[in-house]
Tab-separated table of C-alpha atoms and ligand atoms in Angstrom:
chain	number	residue	atom	x	y	z
A	17	MET	CA	6.213	-187.328	-106.451
A	18	GLN	CA	5.618	-189.795	-104.354
A	19	ARG	CA	2.048	-190.741	-105.182
A	20	ARG	CA	-0.401	-193.609	-103.923
A	21	TRP	CA	-1.578	-196.231	-105.812
A	22	ASP	CA	-3.981	-199.005	-106.373
A	23	ILE	CA	-4.218	-202.278	-108.249
A	24	PHE	CA	-6.855	-203.907	-109.244
A	25	CYS	CA	-5.360	-207.342	-110.831
A	26	THR	CA	-8.483	-210.081	-111.170
A	27	ILE	CA	-6.743	-213.141	-111.623
A	28	ILE	CA	-9.159	-215.350	-114.892
A	29	ASP	CA	-6.881	-218.118	-115.839
A	30	ASN	CA	-3.053	-218.991	-115.672
A	31	PHE	CA	-0.871	-216.466	-114.009
A	32	GLY	CA	-0.668	-213.405	-117.086
A	33	ASP	CA	-2.697	-210.780	-115.025
A	34	ILE	CA	-0.521	-211.272	-111.331
A	35	GLY	CA	2.869	-211.518	-113.408
A	36	VAL	CA	1.828	-208.153	-115.175
A	37	CYS	CA	0.550	-206.458	-112.497
A	38	TRP	CA	3.558	-207.864	-109.636
A	39	ARG	CA	6.065	-206.776	-111.850
A	40	LEU	CA	4.077	-203.414	-112.207
A	41	ALA	CA	3.776	-202.968	-108.384
A	42	ARG	CA	7.162	-203.228	-107.750
A	43	GLN	CA	8.821	-201.159	-110.117
A	44	LEU	CA	6.744	-198.481	-109.227
A	45	THR	CA	8.372	-199.156	-105.255
A	46	GLN	CA	11.633	-199.711	-106.715
A	47	ASP	CA	12.571	-197.529	-109.663
A	48	HIS	CA	10.030	-195.426	-109.051
A	49	HIS	CA	9.423	-194.199	-105.226
A	50	GLN	CA	5.590	-194.663	-105.587
A	51	THR	CA	3.423	-195.826	-103.126
A	52	VAL	CA	1.687	-198.766	-104.441
A	53	ARG	CA	-1.309	-201.466	-102.949
A	54	LEU	CA	-1.901	-204.216	-104.745
A	55	TRP	CA	-5.644	-205.876	-104.342
A	56	VAL	CA	-5.874	-209.356	-105.702
A	57	ASP	CA	-8.935	-211.379	-106.033
A	58	ASP	CA	-6.805	-215.313	-105.551
A	59	LEU	CA	-3.881	-214.495	-103.028
A	60	ALA	CA	-3.032	-218.891	-103.406
A	61	SER	CA	-2.460	-218.380	-108.058
A	62	PHE	CA	-0.550	-215.196	-107.114
A	63	SER	CA	2.354	-217.319	-103.645
A	64	CYS	CA	2.515	-219.880	-106.839
A	65	ILE	CA	4.906	-216.585	-108.724
A	66	ALA	CA	5.828	-214.801	-105.655
A	67	PRO	CA	5.794	-217.509	-102.052
A	68	ASP	CA	6.116	-214.055	-99.758
A	69	VAL	CA	3.315	-214.047	-100.606
A	70	ASN	CA	1.324	-215.545	-97.757
A	71	PRO	CA	-1.962	-217.037	-99.093
A	72	GLU	CA	-4.372	-216.819	-96.237
A	73	ILE	CA	-3.117	-213.138	-95.050
A	74	GLN	CA	-5.708	-211.055	-96.403
A	75	ARG	CA	-3.717	-208.099	-95.774
A	76	GLN	CA	0.355	-207.888	-95.452
A	77	VAL	CA	3.239	-205.346	-97.122
A	78	VAL	CA	5.020	-207.681	-99.398
A	79	GLN	CA	8.752	-205.740	-100.669
A	80	GLY	CA	7.414	-202.511	-99.570
A	81	ILE	CA	3.535	-203.673	-101.388
A	82	GLU	CA	1.118	-203.875	-99.117
A	83	ILE	CA	-1.081	-206.961	-100.827
A	84	CYS	CA	-4.705	-207.301	-100.261
A	85	HIS	CA	-7.282	-209.641	-100.865
A	86	TRP	CA	-10.236	-207.803	-102.451
A	87	GLN	CA	-12.843	-209.387	-99.941
A	88	CYS	CA	-10.832	-207.390	-97.585
A	89	MET	CA	-12.315	-204.312	-98.425
A	90	PRO	CA	-13.586	-201.859	-96.271
A	91	ALA	CA	-16.786	-199.792	-96.224
A	92	GLU	CA	-14.886	-196.143	-95.350
A	93	ILE	CA	-11.896	-197.390	-98.158
A	94	MET	CA	-9.050	-193.462	-98.830
A	95	PRO	CA	-9.378	-194.674	-102.191
A	96	ALA	CA	-5.804	-193.359	-103.714
A	97	GLU	CA	-4.757	-190.227	-105.972
A	98	VAL	CA	-3.969	-193.290	-109.255
A	99	VAL	CA	-6.311	-196.121	-109.642
A	100	ILE	CA	-4.924	-198.895	-112.085
A	101	GLU	CA	-7.468	-201.690	-113.492
A	102	ALA	CA	-5.509	-203.566	-115.042
A	103	PHE	CA	-7.353	-206.204	-117.562
A	104	ALA	CA	-10.522	-203.890	-117.958
A	105	CYS	CA	-11.277	-205.699	-114.497
A	106	GLU	CA	-14.309	-204.584	-112.015
A	107	LEU	CA	-13.584	-202.455	-109.796
A	108	PRO	CA	-15.814	-202.809	-106.647
A	109	ASP	CA	-18.493	-200.953	-106.765
A	110	VAL	CA	-17.982	-199.690	-102.347
A	111	TYR	CA	-14.620	-198.165	-104.606
A	112	VAL	CA	-16.199	-196.604	-107.274
A	113	ALA	CA	-18.784	-194.308	-105.005
A	114	ALA	CA	-15.237	-193.842	-102.789
A	115	LEU	CA	-14.155	-192.015	-105.367
A	116	LEU	CA	-17.078	-190.093	-106.380
A	117	GLN	CA	-16.466	-188.654	-103.257
A	118	ARG	CA	-12.365	-187.170	-103.471
A	119	LYS	CA	-11.982	-183.838	-104.321
A	120	LYS	CA	-10.177	-183.919	-107.177
A	121	GLN	CA	-11.016	-186.182	-110.334
A	122	PRO	CA	-8.162	-189.554	-109.750
A	123	VAL	CA	-6.316	-190.541	-112.490
A	124	TRP	CA	-7.928	-193.891	-113.419
A	125	ILE	CA	-6.070	-196.419	-115.942
A	126	ASN	CA	-7.599	-199.446	-118.017
A	127	LEU	CA	-4.027	-200.907	-118.624
A	128	GLU	CA	-4.755	-203.642	-121.726
A	129	TYR	CA	-4.069	-206.358	-122.804
A	130	LEU	CA	-0.549	-206.482	-125.364
A	131	SER	CA	-0.394	-206.397	-128.707
A	132	ALA	CA	1.480	-205.611	-131.708
A	133	GLU	CA	-1.783	-204.657	-133.861
A	134	PRO	CA	-1.375	-201.086	-135.108
A	135	TRP	CA	-4.360	-200.685	-134.188
A	136	VAL	CA	-3.310	-199.972	-130.705
A	137	THR	CA	-1.231	-196.268	-130.916
A	138	GLN	CA	-4.296	-194.939	-132.174
A	139	CYS	CA	-6.124	-196.163	-128.922
A	140	HIS	CA	-3.805	-195.854	-126.292
A	141	GLY	CA	-4.143	-192.595	-124.190
A	142	LEU	CA	-8.009	-192.881	-125.161
A	143	PRO	CA	-10.742	-191.232	-122.098
A	144	SER	CA	-13.690	-193.761	-121.906
A	145	PRO	CA	-15.778	-191.299	-119.766
A	146	HIS	CA	-18.250	-193.901	-117.499
A	147	PRO	CA	-21.357	-194.529	-118.498
A	148	SER	CA	-23.752	-192.774	-115.802
A	149	LEU	CA	-20.860	-191.295	-113.009
A	150	PRO	CA	-18.305	-188.186	-113.225
A	151	LEU	CA	-15.445	-190.218	-113.502
A	152	ILE	CA	-13.178	-190.512	-116.317
A	153	LYS	CA	-10.753	-193.612	-117.479
A	154	THR	CA	-8.271	-194.313	-119.488
A	155	PHE	CA	-7.219	-196.548	-121.829
A	156	PHE	CA	-3.144	-197.816	-120.906
A	157	PHE	CA	-1.486	-199.757	-123.696
A	158	PRO	CA	1.295	-201.678	-123.953
A	159	GLY	CA	3.619	-201.749	-127.059
A	160	PHE	CA	6.317	-202.258	-128.572
A	161	VAL	CA	6.659	-198.644	-130.812
A	162	GLN	CA	6.468	-195.600	-129.827
A	163	GLY	CA	2.881	-193.851	-128.492
A	164	THR	CA	2.028	-197.008	-126.930
A	165	GLY	CA	2.749	-197.010	-123.054
A	166	GLY	CA	5.854	-199.381	-123.684
A	167	LEU	CA	6.790	-202.629	-122.027
A	168	LEU	CA	7.533	-203.794	-119.001
A	169	ARG	CA	11.791	-202.575	-117.801
A	170	GLU	CA	12.020	-202.836	-114.188
A	171	LYS	CA	15.279	-199.786	-114.689
A	172	ASN	CA	18.155	-202.030	-114.012
A	173	LEU	CA	17.608	-205.034	-116.417
A	174	ILE	CA	20.653	-204.790	-118.536
A	175	ALA	CA	22.592	-204.389	-115.211
A	176	GLN	CA	21.163	-207.816	-113.305
A	177	ARG	CA	21.195	-209.616	-116.692
A	178	SER	CA	25.230	-208.338	-117.572
A	179	ALA	CA	25.887	-209.426	-114.054
A	180	PHE	CA	24.790	-212.939	-115.248
A	181	SER	CA	27.863	-214.233	-115.637
A	182	THR	CA	29.224	-218.272	-116.082
A	183	ILE	CA	29.917	-218.210	-112.535
A	184	ALA	CA	26.129	-216.578	-111.409
A	185	GLU	CA	24.725	-219.307	-113.473
A	186	CYS	CA	25.653	-222.264	-112.392
A	187	GLU	CA	25.266	-220.642	-108.744
A	188	PHE	CA	21.711	-220.172	-109.848
A	189	LEU	CA	21.566	-223.412	-111.464
A	190	GLN	CA	23.015	-224.989	-108.194
A	191	ARG	CA	20.254	-223.281	-105.660
A	192	LYS	CA	17.248	-224.006	-108.164
A	193	GLY	CA	18.646	-228.450	-108.460
A	194	LEU	CA	19.084	-228.069	-112.512
A	195	LEU	CA	21.398	-230.083	-114.025
A	196	ALA	CA	24.698	-228.317	-114.733
A	197	ARG	CA	25.538	-227.446	-118.817
A	198	LYS	CA	27.496	-230.409	-120.190
A	199	PRO	CA	30.048	-229.214	-123.006
A	200	GLY	CA	28.016	-229.166	-126.846
A	201	GLU	CA	24.505	-229.316	-124.792
A	202	ILE	CA	21.078	-227.196	-125.402
A	203	ARG	CA	18.957	-225.704	-122.854
A	204	ILE	CA	15.487	-225.603	-123.150
A	205	SER	CA	12.502	-223.701	-120.902
A	206	LEU	CA	9.732	-225.004	-122.220
A	207	PHE	CA	6.390	-222.834	-121.204
A	208	CYS	CA	3.226	-223.460	-122.915
A	209	TYR	CA	-0.569	-224.235	-123.816
A	210	ASP	CA	-2.329	-227.653	-123.800
A	211	THR	CA	-2.922	-226.768	-127.229
A	212	ALA	CA	1.061	-227.087	-127.874
A	213	PRO	CA	2.426	-229.603	-130.133
A	214	VAL	CA	4.568	-230.755	-126.826
A	215	THR	CA	4.499	-234.491	-127.739
A	216	LYS	CA	5.551	-233.772	-131.555
A	217	LEU	CA	8.547	-231.818	-130.130
A	218	ILE	CA	9.114	-234.248	-127.526
A	219	ARG	CA	9.511	-236.320	-130.931
A	220	ILE	CA	11.451	-234.484	-132.834
A	221	LEU	CA	14.202	-233.504	-129.789
A	222	PHE	CA	14.713	-237.418	-129.639
A	223	GLU	CA	16.658	-237.464	-132.860
A	224	SER	CA	19.112	-234.649	-131.491
A	225	SER	CA	22.708	-235.154	-132.162
A	226	LYS	CA	23.813	-233.793	-129.729
A	227	PRO	CA	22.368	-233.460	-125.983
A	228	VAL	CA	19.488	-231.804	-124.983
A	229	LEU	CA	18.070	-230.559	-121.688
A	230	LEU	CA	14.188	-230.344	-121.753
A	231	ILE	CA	14.036	-227.354	-118.592
A	232	VAL	CA	9.379	-228.153	-118.260
A	233	PRO	CA	8.225	-226.531	-115.012
A	234	GLU	CA	5.386	-228.422	-113.257
A	235	GLY	CA	2.070	-229.323	-115.012
A	236	SER	CA	-0.037	-230.573	-117.991
A	237	ALA	CA	2.719	-230.435	-120.295
A	238	ALA	CA	5.471	-232.137	-118.377
A	239	GLY	CA	2.472	-234.517	-117.183
A	240	SER	CA	2.237	-235.702	-121.575
A	241	ILE	CA	5.962	-235.814	-121.715
A	242	ALA	CA	5.725	-238.111	-118.855
A	243	SER	CA	3.058	-240.137	-120.260
A	244	LEU	CA	4.928	-240.336	-123.713
A	245	LEU	CA	8.474	-241.166	-122.360
A	246	ASN	CA	6.350	-243.415	-120.536
A	247	ASN	CA	7.134	-242.438	-117.180
A	248	SER	CA	4.580	-243.073	-114.604
A	249	SER	CA	4.823	-239.954	-112.980
A	250	SER	CA	5.236	-236.267	-113.647
A	251	GLN	CA	6.593	-235.254	-110.664
A	252	THR	CA	8.896	-232.433	-109.738
A	253	GLY	CA	12.304	-232.450	-109.693
A	254	LYS	CA	12.089	-235.863	-111.884
A	255	LEU	CA	14.774	-236.518	-114.667
A	256	ILE	CA	13.403	-238.222	-117.689
A	257	GLN	CA	16.782	-239.635	-120.128
A	258	HIS	CA	15.628	-240.602	-123.443
A	259	GLY	CA	18.798	-241.189	-126.164
A	260	GLN	CA	19.955	-237.700	-126.024
A	261	LEU	CA	17.039	-235.949	-124.746
A	262	THR	CA	17.085	-235.036	-119.991
A	263	VAL	CA	13.437	-233.648	-119.746
A	264	GLN	CA	14.088	-231.609	-116.026
A	265	ILE	CA	10.076	-231.241	-114.271
A	266	ILE	CA	10.743	-228.494	-111.758
A	267	PRO	CA	8.294	-226.885	-109.103
A	268	PHE	CA	6.579	-223.342	-110.232
A	269	MET	CA	9.546	-220.494	-109.394
A	270	GLU	CA	9.427	-217.371	-108.112
A	271	GLN	CA	9.122	-214.666	-110.209
A	272	THR	CA	13.031	-212.863	-110.549
A	273	ASP	CA	13.541	-216.871	-110.488
A	274	TYR	CA	11.565	-217.591	-113.839
A	275	ASP	CA	13.687	-215.249	-115.200
A	276	ARG	CA	17.066	-216.550	-114.890
A	277	LEU	CA	16.326	-219.617	-115.845
A	278	LEU	CA	15.025	-217.829	-119.362
A	279	TRP	CA	18.727	-215.887	-119.168
A	280	SER	CA	20.643	-219.131	-118.436
A	281	CYS	CA	18.914	-221.538	-121.986
A	282	ASP	CA	19.318	-221.231	-125.242
A	283	PHE	CA	15.547	-221.492	-126.682
A	284	ASN	CA	12.683	-220.058	-124.482
A	285	PHE	CA	9.705	-221.186	-126.016
A	286	VAL	CA	7.173	-218.522	-123.717
A	287	ARG	CA	3.617	-217.994	-123.919
A	288	GLY	CA	1.711	-215.651	-123.081
A	289	GLU	CA	2.442	-211.958	-122.082
A	290	ASP	CA	4.667	-211.637	-119.648
A	291	SER	CA	6.975	-214.988	-120.068
A	292	PHE	CA	6.701	-213.497	-123.911
A	293	VAL	CA	8.490	-210.305	-123.371
A	294	ARG	CA	10.703	-211.597	-120.602
A	295	ALA	CA	12.413	-214.247	-123.066
A	296	GLN	CA	12.823	-210.842	-125.278
A	297	TRP	CA	14.421	-209.460	-122.552
A	298	ALA	CA	17.072	-212.850	-122.151
A	299	GLY	CA	17.991	-212.144	-125.887
A	300	SER	CA	17.797	-216.061	-126.204
A	301	PRO	CA	16.067	-217.286	-129.765
A	302	PHE	CA	11.719	-218.079	-128.766
A	303	ILE	CA	9.157	-219.350	-129.887
A	304	TRP	CA	6.178	-217.918	-128.123
A	305	ASN	CA	2.657	-219.945	-127.783
A	306	ILE	CA	-0.009	-217.064	-127.843
A	307	TYR	CA	-2.572	-217.056	-125.538
A	308	PRO	CA	-6.013	-218.307	-128.001
A	309	GLN	CA	-8.681	-216.675	-128.861
A	310	ALA	CA	-12.243	-217.230	-129.731
A	311	GLU	CA	-12.696	-216.753	-133.509
A	312	GLY	CA	-8.601	-216.709	-134.071
A	313	ALA	CA	-8.368	-213.237	-133.250
A	314	HIS	CA	-4.614	-214.091	-131.679
A	315	TRP	CA	-3.634	-214.966	-135.174
A	316	LYS	CA	-3.641	-211.763	-136.196
A	317	LYS	CA	-1.967	-210.254	-132.857
A	318	LEU	CA	0.295	-213.001	-133.681
A	319	ASP	CA	0.960	-211.952	-137.210
A	320	ALA	CA	2.043	-207.838	-136.180
A	321	PHE	CA	3.994	-209.310	-133.731
A	322	LEU	CA	6.166	-211.439	-136.487
A	323	ASP	CA	6.144	-208.197	-138.595
A	324	LEU	CA	7.986	-206.028	-136.230
A	325	TYR	CA	10.060	-208.378	-134.770
A	326	THR	CA	11.224	-209.946	-137.969
A	327	ALA	CA	11.334	-206.297	-140.384
A	328	ASN	CA	15.538	-206.244	-140.385
A	329	MET	CA	15.534	-210.241	-141.216
A	330	PRO	CA	17.384	-211.727	-143.408
A	331	GLU	CA	14.350	-213.695	-145.553
A	332	ASP	CA	15.566	-217.012	-144.934
A	333	MET	CA	16.107	-216.420	-141.105
A	334	ALA	CA	11.977	-214.114	-140.792
A	335	ASP	CA	10.961	-217.349	-143.090
A	336	ALA	CA	12.518	-219.791	-140.404
A	337	VAL	CA	10.995	-217.525	-137.186
A	338	ARG	CA	7.266	-217.581	-138.795
A	339	GLU	CA	7.504	-221.555	-139.434
A	340	ILE	CA	7.809	-222.597	-136.592
A	341	GLY	CA	5.942	-220.022	-134.828
A	342	ALA	CA	2.776	-220.666	-136.578
A	343	CYS	CA	3.381	-224.361	-135.931
A	344	TRP	CA	3.812	-223.912	-132.198
A	345	ASN	CA	1.009	-222.893	-132.152
A	346	GLY	CA	-1.382	-225.705	-133.928
A	347	LYS	CA	-1.479	-223.227	-137.848
A	348	TYR	CA	0.617	-226.693	-140.165
A	349	GLU	CA	2.252	-229.276	-138.425
A	350	ILE	CA	5.385	-228.719	-136.542
A	351	ASN	CA	8.354	-230.959	-137.939
A	352	SER	CA	11.804	-231.985	-137.624
A	353	ALA	CA	13.185	-229.864	-141.421
A	354	ILE	CA	11.088	-227.012	-139.572
A	355	TRP	CA	13.098	-227.060	-136.267
A	356	LEU	CA	16.193	-228.023	-137.659
A	357	ASN	CA	15.710	-224.370	-140.002
A	358	PHE	CA	14.961	-222.295	-136.235
A	359	LEU	CA	18.499	-224.530	-134.756
A	360	PHE	CA	20.690	-223.297	-138.197
A	361	PHE	CA	19.893	-219.983	-137.155
A	362	ARG	CA	20.872	-219.842	-134.078
A	363	GLU	CA	23.862	-217.633	-133.699
A	364	SER	CA	21.933	-215.547	-136.055
A	365	ILE	CA	18.615	-215.167	-134.274
A	366	THR	CA	20.829	-214.154	-130.999
A	367	GLN	CA	22.631	-211.412	-132.765
A	368	HIS	CA	19.478	-210.048	-134.880
A	369	ASN	CA	18.254	-210.486	-130.055
A	370	LYS	CA	20.071	-207.665	-129.400
A	371	SER	CA	19.802	-204.993	-131.928
A	372	TRP	CA	16.081	-205.752	-130.405
A	373	VAL	CA	15.932	-205.344	-127.717
A	374	ARG	CA	18.328	-202.256	-128.341
A	375	GLN	CA	15.083	-200.868	-130.250
A	376	LEU	CA	13.111	-201.562	-128.119
A	377	PHE	CA	14.747	-198.765	-125.465
A	378	GLU	CA	14.640	-196.475	-127.061
A	379	GLN	CA	10.835	-196.826	-126.254
A	380	VAL	CA	10.231	-195.601	-122.505
A	381	ASP	CA	9.001	-198.348	-120.719
A	382	LEU	CA	4.951	-199.195	-119.075
A	383	ALA	CA	5.610	-197.918	-115.557
A	384	SER	CA	8.394	-194.572	-115.927
A	385	SER	CA	5.242	-194.040	-118.925
A	386	LEU	CA	2.411	-194.927	-116.080
A	387	VAL	CA	4.169	-192.563	-114.385
A	388	LYS	CA	4.584	-189.371	-116.459
A	389	PHE	CA	1.539	-189.989	-117.305
A	390	ALA	CA	-0.691	-189.799	-114.022
A	391	GLU	CA	1.948	-186.646	-112.660
A	392	ASN	CA	0.712	-185.016	-115.773
A	393	ARG	CA	-2.414	-185.118	-114.559
A	394	LEU	CA	-2.828	-184.930	-111.127
B	19	LIG	O1	-0.235	-217.328	-117.221
B	19	LIG	P1	-0.414	-216.935	-119.025
B	19	LIG	O2	-0.262	-217.558	-119.745
B	19	LIG	O3	-0.763	-215.826	-118.952
B	19	LIG	C1	-2.497	-215.369	-119.634
B	19	LIG	C2	-1.629	-214.167	-120.358
B	19	LIG	O4	-1.271	-212.847	-119.885
B	19	LIG	C3	-2.927	-213.961	-121.525
B	19	LIG	O5	-2.610	-213.254	-121.846
B	19	LIG	C4	-3.791	-213.772	-120.598
B	19	LIG	O6	-4.916	-213.053	-121.230
B	19	LIG	C5	-3.925	-214.402	-119.929
B	19	LIG	O7	-2.791	-215.034	-119.301
B	19	LIG	C6	-5.290	-214.813	-118.140
B	19	LIG	O8	1.660	-216.644	-119.093
B	19	LIG	P2	2.191	-215.375	-118.669
B	19	LIG	O9	1.695	-213.865	-119.538
B	19	LIG	O10	3.613	-215.435	-119.485
B	19	LIG	O11	1.764	-215.545	-117.510
B	19	LIG	C7	3.111	-216.831	-116.684
B	19	LIG	C8	2.967	-215.689	-115.399
B	19	LIG	O12	4.212	-216.651	-114.512
B	19	LIG	C9	4.873	-214.174	-115.770
B	19	LIG	O13	4.825	-213.766	-114.644
B	19	LIG	C10	5.920	-215.058	-115.783
B	19	LIG	C11	5.510	-216.329	-114.392
B	19	LIG	N1	6.285	-217.776	-113.429
B	19	LIG	C12	6.839	-217.160	-113.435
B	19	LIG	O14	6.875	-216.852	-111.934
B	19	LIG	N2	7.113	-218.615	-112.459
B	19	LIG	C13	7.977	-220.078	-113.241
B	19	LIG	O15	8.381	-221.083	-113.319
B	19	LIG	C14	6.911	-219.931	-114.500
B	19	LIG	C15	6.514	-220.853	-115.535
B	19	LIG	C16	6.168	-218.417	-114.725
């Protein structure tokens, strides 16, 4: 049934919150024919991943989704039938007051961050009564296993991925002004936090026996690479050459183009939540820079994911994956041997990723889980 959905997103830092909400909004609209209104508190950041969004316009329709700035919520707001509060952002008081006026309780979902930790299956779907009002929220946890809400995955993902032939890749590279593929070259995309040992990686890549193209979106990693290579500017479009290594600094891409960038690379360094999931759909070996949390809470999260992901790998391959993951997140120092060991397993990791994706496909995707959950409640 076509329902009305309100998704609320505050952009705390970075792009993960809006990245997830934007994908979810598009999947609910395109795959499930739902009517979606997306409330965002920072349209300028949003427009970095969705350039069709005009940060000057407080209320606009993009790809069939009504996008509203939080500030433009009228006092007489009519709430939707399904309300998603993304990542525990707090709904505006006026909206909560309007929810109370509804004859039928809305389906109010608190969409949580992604984690592979075992407790997620116990908390997914738990009710959370409002402390003072007769309203109930439900915790919805994305995840990698049955008993969670699943992962964001559009219906035509596999079809699109398979249609990304060599010709489609060449067209994409050309359209984005990216260097064409050279024979024998290793292509790497690099998206990471400031804490990642980028300069160490660059020194390792200098020594590569094969040509390496490192594609880096503009930002602080690009800046530190440019200064390491004695290049005064990290302006976009810039090519920096050092031995076998070429670095191409690129502007931030529209989200679906970023997905294609991941498809076109042999290795993807990704971070946070959304690019991390997209690297898994892309299928090439990936290295995850996890969002650092207070008191090292992210280590458990990293281990929980690696436990699941490496479960069916031979031991030496699992060790290589674990080792580079630990180093990239700052547990030990990364060095050439660790990188070369990971590189050695390139083909087998790619094969493993195919079965990993098949395993993930056995789960219902997040948007479908949400639609089903809402429909059962309404
Ligand atoms: O930006 P992030 O670091 O987001 C993080 C995480 O979500 C983290 O869990 C959360 O706590 C924190 O934000 C607040 O990384 P993430 O999750 O990969 O999101 C980046 C988004 O940006 C993703 O949707 C992909 C998109 N993107 C583009 O659209 N174009 C680009 O060129 C690049 C590099 C990314």
